[in-house]
Short mmCIF file of C-alpha atoms in Angstrom, two decimals:
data_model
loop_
_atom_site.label_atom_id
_atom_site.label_comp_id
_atom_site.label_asym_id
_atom_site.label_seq_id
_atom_site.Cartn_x
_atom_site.Cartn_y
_atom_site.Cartn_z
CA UNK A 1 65.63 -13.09 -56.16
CA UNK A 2 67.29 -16.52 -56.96
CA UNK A 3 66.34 -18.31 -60.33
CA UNK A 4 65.60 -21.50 -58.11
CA UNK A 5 62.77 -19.08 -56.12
CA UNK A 6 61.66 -17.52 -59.29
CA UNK A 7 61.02 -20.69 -60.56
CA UNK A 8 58.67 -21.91 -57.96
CA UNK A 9 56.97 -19.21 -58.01
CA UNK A 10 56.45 -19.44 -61.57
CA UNK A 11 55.85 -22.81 -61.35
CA UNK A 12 53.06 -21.97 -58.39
CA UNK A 13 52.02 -19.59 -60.81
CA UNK A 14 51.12 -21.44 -63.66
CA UNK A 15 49.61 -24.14 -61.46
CA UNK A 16 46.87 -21.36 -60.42
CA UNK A 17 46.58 -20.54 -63.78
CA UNK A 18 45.59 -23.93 -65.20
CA UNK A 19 43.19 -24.40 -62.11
CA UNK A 20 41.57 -21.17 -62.94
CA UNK A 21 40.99 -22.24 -66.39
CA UNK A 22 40.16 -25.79 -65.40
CA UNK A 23 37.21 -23.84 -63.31
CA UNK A 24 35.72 -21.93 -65.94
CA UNK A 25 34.43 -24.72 -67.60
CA UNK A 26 32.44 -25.71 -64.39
CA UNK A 27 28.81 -24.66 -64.91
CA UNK A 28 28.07 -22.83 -62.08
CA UNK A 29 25.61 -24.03 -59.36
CA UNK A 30 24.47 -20.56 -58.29
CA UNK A 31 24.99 -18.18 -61.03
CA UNK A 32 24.97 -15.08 -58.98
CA UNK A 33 28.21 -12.34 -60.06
CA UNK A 34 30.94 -12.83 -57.63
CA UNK A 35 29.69 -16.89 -56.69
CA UNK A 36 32.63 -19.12 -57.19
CA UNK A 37 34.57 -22.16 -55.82
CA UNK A 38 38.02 -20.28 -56.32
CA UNK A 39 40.21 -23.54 -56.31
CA UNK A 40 43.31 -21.44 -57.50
CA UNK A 41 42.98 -20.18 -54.04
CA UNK A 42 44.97 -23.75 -52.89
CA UNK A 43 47.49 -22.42 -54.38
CA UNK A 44 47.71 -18.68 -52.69
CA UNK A 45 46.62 -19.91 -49.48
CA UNK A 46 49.76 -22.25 -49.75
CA UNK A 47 51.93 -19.43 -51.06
CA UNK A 48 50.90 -17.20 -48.09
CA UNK A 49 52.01 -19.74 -45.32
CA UNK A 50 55.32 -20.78 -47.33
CA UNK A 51 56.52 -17.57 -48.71
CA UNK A 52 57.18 -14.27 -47.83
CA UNK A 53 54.25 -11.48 -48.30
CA UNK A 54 55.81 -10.02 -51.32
CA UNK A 55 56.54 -13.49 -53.39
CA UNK A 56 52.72 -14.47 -52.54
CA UNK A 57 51.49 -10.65 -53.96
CA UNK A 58 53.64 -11.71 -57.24
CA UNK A 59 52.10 -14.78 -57.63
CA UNK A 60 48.51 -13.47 -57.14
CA UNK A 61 49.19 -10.29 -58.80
CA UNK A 62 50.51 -12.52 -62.50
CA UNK A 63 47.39 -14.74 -61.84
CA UNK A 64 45.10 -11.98 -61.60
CA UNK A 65 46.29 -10.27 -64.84
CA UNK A 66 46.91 -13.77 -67.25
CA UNK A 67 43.83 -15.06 -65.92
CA UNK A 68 41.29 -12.02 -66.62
CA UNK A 69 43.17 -12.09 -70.08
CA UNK A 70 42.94 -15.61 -70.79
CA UNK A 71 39.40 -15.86 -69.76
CA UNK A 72 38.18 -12.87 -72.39
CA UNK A 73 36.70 -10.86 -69.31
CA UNK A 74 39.00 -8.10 -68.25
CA UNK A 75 36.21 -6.09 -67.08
CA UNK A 76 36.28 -8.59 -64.21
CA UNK A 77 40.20 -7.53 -63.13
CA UNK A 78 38.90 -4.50 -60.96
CA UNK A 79 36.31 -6.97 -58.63
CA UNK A 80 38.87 -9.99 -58.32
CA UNK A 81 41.81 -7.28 -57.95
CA UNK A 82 39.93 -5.78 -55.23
CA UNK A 83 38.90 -8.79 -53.93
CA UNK A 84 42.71 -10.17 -53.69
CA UNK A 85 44.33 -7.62 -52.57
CA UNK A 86 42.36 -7.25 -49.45
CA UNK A 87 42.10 -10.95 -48.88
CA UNK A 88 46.11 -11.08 -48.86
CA UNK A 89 46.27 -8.39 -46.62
CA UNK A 90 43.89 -9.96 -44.16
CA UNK A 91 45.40 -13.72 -44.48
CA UNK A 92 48.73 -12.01 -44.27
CA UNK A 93 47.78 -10.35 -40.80
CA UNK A 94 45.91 -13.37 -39.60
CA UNK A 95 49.00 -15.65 -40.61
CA UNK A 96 50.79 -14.86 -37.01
CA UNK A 97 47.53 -15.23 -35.54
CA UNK A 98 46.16 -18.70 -37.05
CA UNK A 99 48.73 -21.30 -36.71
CA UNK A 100 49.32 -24.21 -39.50
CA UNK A 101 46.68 -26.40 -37.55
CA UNK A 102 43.92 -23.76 -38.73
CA UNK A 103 44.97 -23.24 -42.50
CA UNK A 104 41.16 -23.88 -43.42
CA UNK A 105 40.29 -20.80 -41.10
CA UNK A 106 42.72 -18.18 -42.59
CA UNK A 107 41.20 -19.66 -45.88
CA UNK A 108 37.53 -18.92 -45.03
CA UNK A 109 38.38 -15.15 -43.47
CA UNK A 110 40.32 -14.52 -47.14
CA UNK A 111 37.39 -15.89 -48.72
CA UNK A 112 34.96 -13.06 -46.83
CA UNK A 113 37.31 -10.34 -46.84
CA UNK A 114 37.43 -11.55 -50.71
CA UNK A 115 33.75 -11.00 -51.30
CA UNK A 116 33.80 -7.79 -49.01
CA UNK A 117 36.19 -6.54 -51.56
CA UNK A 118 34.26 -7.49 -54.55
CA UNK A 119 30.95 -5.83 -53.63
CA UNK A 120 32.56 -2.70 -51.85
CA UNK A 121 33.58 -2.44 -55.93
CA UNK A 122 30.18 -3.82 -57.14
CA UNK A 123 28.58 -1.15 -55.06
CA UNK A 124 31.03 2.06 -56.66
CA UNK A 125 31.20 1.21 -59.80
CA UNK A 126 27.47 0.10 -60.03
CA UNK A 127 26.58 3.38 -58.55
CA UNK A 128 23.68 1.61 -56.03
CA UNK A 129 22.99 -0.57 -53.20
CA UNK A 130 21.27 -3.32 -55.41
CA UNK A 131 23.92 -5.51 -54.83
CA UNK A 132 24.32 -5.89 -51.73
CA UNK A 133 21.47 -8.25 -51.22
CA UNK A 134 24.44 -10.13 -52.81
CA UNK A 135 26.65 -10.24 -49.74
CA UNK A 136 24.91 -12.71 -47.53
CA UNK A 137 24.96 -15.14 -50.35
CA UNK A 138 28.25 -14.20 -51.38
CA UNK A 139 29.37 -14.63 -47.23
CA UNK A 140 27.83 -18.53 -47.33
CA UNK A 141 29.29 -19.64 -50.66
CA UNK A 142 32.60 -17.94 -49.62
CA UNK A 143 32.70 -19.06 -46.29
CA UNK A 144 31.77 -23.33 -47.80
CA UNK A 145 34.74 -22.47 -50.68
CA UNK A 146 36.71 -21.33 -48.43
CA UNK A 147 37.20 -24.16 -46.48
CA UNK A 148 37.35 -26.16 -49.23
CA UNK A 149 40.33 -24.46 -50.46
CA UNK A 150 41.70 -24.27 -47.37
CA UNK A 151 41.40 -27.86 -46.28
CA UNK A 152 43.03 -28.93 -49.55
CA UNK A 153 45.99 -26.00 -48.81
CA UNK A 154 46.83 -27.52 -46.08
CA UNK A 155 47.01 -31.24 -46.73
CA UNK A 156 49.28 -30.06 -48.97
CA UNK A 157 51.77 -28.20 -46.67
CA UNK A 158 51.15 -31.20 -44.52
CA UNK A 159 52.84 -33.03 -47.40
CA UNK A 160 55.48 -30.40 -47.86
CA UNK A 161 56.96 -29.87 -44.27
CA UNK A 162 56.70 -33.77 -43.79
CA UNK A 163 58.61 -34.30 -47.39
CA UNK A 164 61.37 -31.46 -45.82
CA UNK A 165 61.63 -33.65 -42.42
CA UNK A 166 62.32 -36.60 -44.70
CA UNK A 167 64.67 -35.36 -46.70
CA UNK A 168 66.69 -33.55 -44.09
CA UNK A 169 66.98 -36.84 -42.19
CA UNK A 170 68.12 -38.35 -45.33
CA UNK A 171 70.91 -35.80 -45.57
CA UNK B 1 43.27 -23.87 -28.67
CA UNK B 2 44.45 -20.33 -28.94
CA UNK B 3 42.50 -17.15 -28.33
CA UNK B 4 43.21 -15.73 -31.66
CA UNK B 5 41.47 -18.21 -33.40
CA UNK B 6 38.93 -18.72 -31.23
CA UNK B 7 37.69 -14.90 -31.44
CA UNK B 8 38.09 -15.54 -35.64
CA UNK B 9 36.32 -18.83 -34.66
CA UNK B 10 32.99 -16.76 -32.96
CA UNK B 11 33.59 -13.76 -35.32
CA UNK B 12 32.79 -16.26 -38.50
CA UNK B 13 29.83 -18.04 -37.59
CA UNK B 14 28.15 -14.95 -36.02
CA UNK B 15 28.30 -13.84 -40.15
CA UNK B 16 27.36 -17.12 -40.94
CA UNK B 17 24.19 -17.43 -38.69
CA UNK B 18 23.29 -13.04 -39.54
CA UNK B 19 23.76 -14.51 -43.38
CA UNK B 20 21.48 -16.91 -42.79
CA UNK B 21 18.69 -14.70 -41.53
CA UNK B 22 19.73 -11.78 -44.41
CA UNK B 23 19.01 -14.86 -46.62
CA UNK B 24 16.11 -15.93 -45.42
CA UNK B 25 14.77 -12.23 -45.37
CA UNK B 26 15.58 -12.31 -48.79
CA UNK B 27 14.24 -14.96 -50.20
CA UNK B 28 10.59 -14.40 -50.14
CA UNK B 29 8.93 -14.17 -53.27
CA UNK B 30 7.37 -11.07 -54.01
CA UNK B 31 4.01 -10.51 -55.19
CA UNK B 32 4.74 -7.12 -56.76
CA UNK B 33 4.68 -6.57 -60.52
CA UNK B 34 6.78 -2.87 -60.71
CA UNK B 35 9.78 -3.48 -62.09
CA UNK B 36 12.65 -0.96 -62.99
CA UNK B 37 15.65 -1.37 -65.10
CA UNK B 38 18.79 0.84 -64.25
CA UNK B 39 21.57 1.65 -65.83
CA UNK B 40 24.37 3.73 -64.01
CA UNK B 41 22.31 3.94 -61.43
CA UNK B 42 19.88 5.59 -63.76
CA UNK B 43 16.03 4.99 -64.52
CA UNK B 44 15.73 3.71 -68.24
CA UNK B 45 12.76 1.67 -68.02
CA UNK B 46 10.00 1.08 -65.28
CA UNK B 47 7.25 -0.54 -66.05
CA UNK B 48 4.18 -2.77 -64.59
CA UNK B 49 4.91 -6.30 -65.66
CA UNK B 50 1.19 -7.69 -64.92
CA UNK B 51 0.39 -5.05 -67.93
CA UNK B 52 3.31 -5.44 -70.74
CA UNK B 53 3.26 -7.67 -74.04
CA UNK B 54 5.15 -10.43 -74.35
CA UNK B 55 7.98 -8.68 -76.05
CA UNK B 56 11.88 -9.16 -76.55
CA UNK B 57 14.00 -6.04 -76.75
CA UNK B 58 17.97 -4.94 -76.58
CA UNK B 59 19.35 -2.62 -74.18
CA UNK B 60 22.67 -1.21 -75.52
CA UNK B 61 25.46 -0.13 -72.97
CA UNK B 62 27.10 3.82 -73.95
CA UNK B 63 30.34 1.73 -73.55
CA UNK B 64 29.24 -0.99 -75.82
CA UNK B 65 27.62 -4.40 -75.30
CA UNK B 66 24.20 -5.53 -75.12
CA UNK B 67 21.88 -7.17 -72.95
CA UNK B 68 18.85 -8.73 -74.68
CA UNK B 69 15.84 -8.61 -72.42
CA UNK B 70 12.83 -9.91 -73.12
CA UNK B 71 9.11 -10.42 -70.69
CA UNK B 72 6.52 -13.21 -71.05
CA UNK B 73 3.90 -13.95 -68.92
CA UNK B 74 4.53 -11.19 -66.65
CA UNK B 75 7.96 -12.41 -66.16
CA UNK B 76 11.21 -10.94 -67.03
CA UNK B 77 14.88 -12.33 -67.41
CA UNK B 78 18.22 -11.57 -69.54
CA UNK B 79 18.35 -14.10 -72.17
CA UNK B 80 21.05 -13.31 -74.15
CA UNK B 81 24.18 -10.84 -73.49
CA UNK B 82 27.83 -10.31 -75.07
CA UNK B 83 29.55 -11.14 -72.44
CA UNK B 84 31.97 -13.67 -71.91
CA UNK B 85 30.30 -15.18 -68.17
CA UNK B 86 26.73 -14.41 -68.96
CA UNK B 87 26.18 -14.20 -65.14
CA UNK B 88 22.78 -12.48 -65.67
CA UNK B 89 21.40 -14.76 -68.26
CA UNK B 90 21.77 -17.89 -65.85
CA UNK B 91 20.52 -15.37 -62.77
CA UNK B 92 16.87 -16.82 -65.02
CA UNK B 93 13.84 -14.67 -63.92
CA UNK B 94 13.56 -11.70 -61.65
CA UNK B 95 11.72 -13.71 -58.42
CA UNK B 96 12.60 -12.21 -55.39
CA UNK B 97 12.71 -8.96 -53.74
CA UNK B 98 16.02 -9.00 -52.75
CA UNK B 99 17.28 -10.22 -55.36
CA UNK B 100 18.14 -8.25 -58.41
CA UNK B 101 19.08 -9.49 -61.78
CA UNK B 102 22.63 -7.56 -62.31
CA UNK B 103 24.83 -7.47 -64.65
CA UNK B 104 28.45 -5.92 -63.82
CA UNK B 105 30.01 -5.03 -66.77
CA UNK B 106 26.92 -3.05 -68.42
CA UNK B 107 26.32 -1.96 -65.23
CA UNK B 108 22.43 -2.71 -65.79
CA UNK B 109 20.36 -3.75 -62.37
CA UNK B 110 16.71 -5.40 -62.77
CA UNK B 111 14.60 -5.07 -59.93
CA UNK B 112 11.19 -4.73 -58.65
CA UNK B 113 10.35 -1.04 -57.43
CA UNK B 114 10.12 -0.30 -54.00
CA UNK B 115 6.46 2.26 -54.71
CA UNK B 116 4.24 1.75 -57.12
CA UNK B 117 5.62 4.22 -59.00
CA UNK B 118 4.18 5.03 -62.99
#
C-alpha cells in the first residue's frame, strides 16, 4: 500500500473516530440497546463507494476496535463487529447494484443488515428471544439513520468527483 | 430507474410498513402484573408486582457488574447499573408486553410472564 493511501485512510479513520466520540455525548432519544444515529457511518459509506473492499474493512475494522476502547464498553465490540461486518458485506454486494445516484439506499440496506447483525448476536449470546421485539424498532430507527448517513455520504462524494473534474481540467 | 434498485426499493418499505404493524402489535400496554427477571436465559426472580413492597435490591452478574433494581408502586425499572451506556436504566419502567427491559452486557432480561405462573 502507498503511504499517500495509508494516509487517507488513516485520515478517514480518525475522522470516524472523532464522530463516534462526538456521538456519545448525544443523549439518546430512544434508549433502547442497539438504537443509534451512527454518523461515523458517512464516513464508511463514503469509503465503500471510493475504495476498494479491503481498504474500507481496514478502516471499519480500526474504528471498531479504538472506538469500543475509547468509549470504556468493549463488551459492545461483538454486537457492532457483527453488525459491521455484515453491513459491509451487503453494501459491498449492493455497490454494483445501486449506482452513485442511490448512495442513501445502499446506506439504509447497511443500516438493516447492521441491526440484523446486532440482534442475531443479542439473541446467542442472550440465550432468548426477548430481544427480538427489538428488531422492528431497531428496522425504523435504522432505516431513518440510515438515510441520514447516507444522504450526507453522498453530498460528499458529490463534492469529491466534482473537486477531481476540476482539478483535472486545471491540469 | 434501474431494476436493481427498484426491487431494494419494494424490498425496504415492505420491512418498513411489517415494522410498523410489529410495532404497533407491540406497543400495547399490558395489564399484567407477573414479571420475571432472567439471567442467562435463566429464572432468578418471578414475582407478582401488584403484591411486592416497595423495595430496592442489586442483582450481581457471575462475570461481575451490577444492576440495581428496585419496584414502587407496582412498577419496576433499572435505576442504577455499572455500565458505561446505562441502556437499561434510560429503557425507565417495564410498560409493555413486548417490550423487555434488557441489559446486554449482564445479560439480564425484565419482562412480564407469559402464564401466571407462582
Amino acid at each position: 500500500m502507498k503511504a499517500g493511501k495509508l494516509t487517507r485512510l488513516a485520515l478517514l479513520t480518525a475522522l470516524a473516530l472523532i464522530i463516534f466520540i462526538v456521538e456519545l455525548h448525544f443523549p439518546n432519544l430512544i434508549p433502547l440497546p442497539g438504537v443509534k444515529l451512527g454518523l461515523a457511518n458517512i464516513i464508511t459509506v463514503y469509503a465503500v463507494y471510493k475504495y476498494r473492499p479491503k481498504e474500507v474493512a481496514l478502516i471499519v475494522t480500526a474504528r471498531l476496535i479504538l472506538g469500543a476502547l475509547f468509549a470504556g464498553n468493549v463488551s459492545t465490540l461483538m454486537y457492532s463487529g457483527a453488525g459491521a461486518i455484515l453491513c459491509l458485506a451487503g453494501m459491498l454486494l449492493f455497490k454494483k447494484v445501486i449506482p452513485y445516484r442511490y448512495i442513501w439506499l445502499s446506506s439504509v440496506v447497511g443500516a438493516i443488515l447492521h441491526n440484523t447483525g446486532q440482534v442475531i448476536v443479542a439473541i446467542l449470546v442472550i440465550g432468548s428471544f426477548a430481544v427480538v421485539s427489538y428488531y422492528p424498532i431497531l428496522i425504523i430507527s435504522g432505516c431513518i439513520a440510515g438515510a441520514f448517513t447516507g444522504i450526507c455520504a453522498q453530498l460528499l462524494l458529490k463534492r469529491d468527483l466534482h473537486g477531481q473534474c476540476i482539478s483535472k481540467e486545471v491540469k | 430507474m434501474d431494476k436493481g434498485v427498484k426491487i431494494i426499493g419494494v424490498t425496504v418499505v415492505l420491512l418498513l410498513i411489517a415494522s410498523v404493524i410489529a410495532i404497533f402489535l407491540n406497543l400495547r400496554k399490558s395489564d399484567n402484573t407477573y414479571v420475571v427477571i432472567l439471567q442467562d436465559n435463566e429464572v432468578i426472580y418471578s414475582f407478582n408486582l401488584s403484591d411486592e413492597k416497595d423495595r430496592t435490591f442489586r442483582i450481581e452478574c457471575p462475570n461481575g457488574g451490577w444492576n440495581d433494581v428496585k419496584i414502587e408502586d407496582g412498577k419496576i425499572c433499572i435505576i442504577d447499573a455499572d455500565c458505561p451506556d446505562k441502556t437499561c436504566v434510560h429503557t425507565g419502567v417495564l410498560r409493555y408486553q413486548g417490550v423487555p427491559i434488557v441489559c446486554l452486557p449482564h445479560k439480564l432480561v425484565i419482562r412480564f410472564s407469559d402464564k401466571e405462573n407462582s
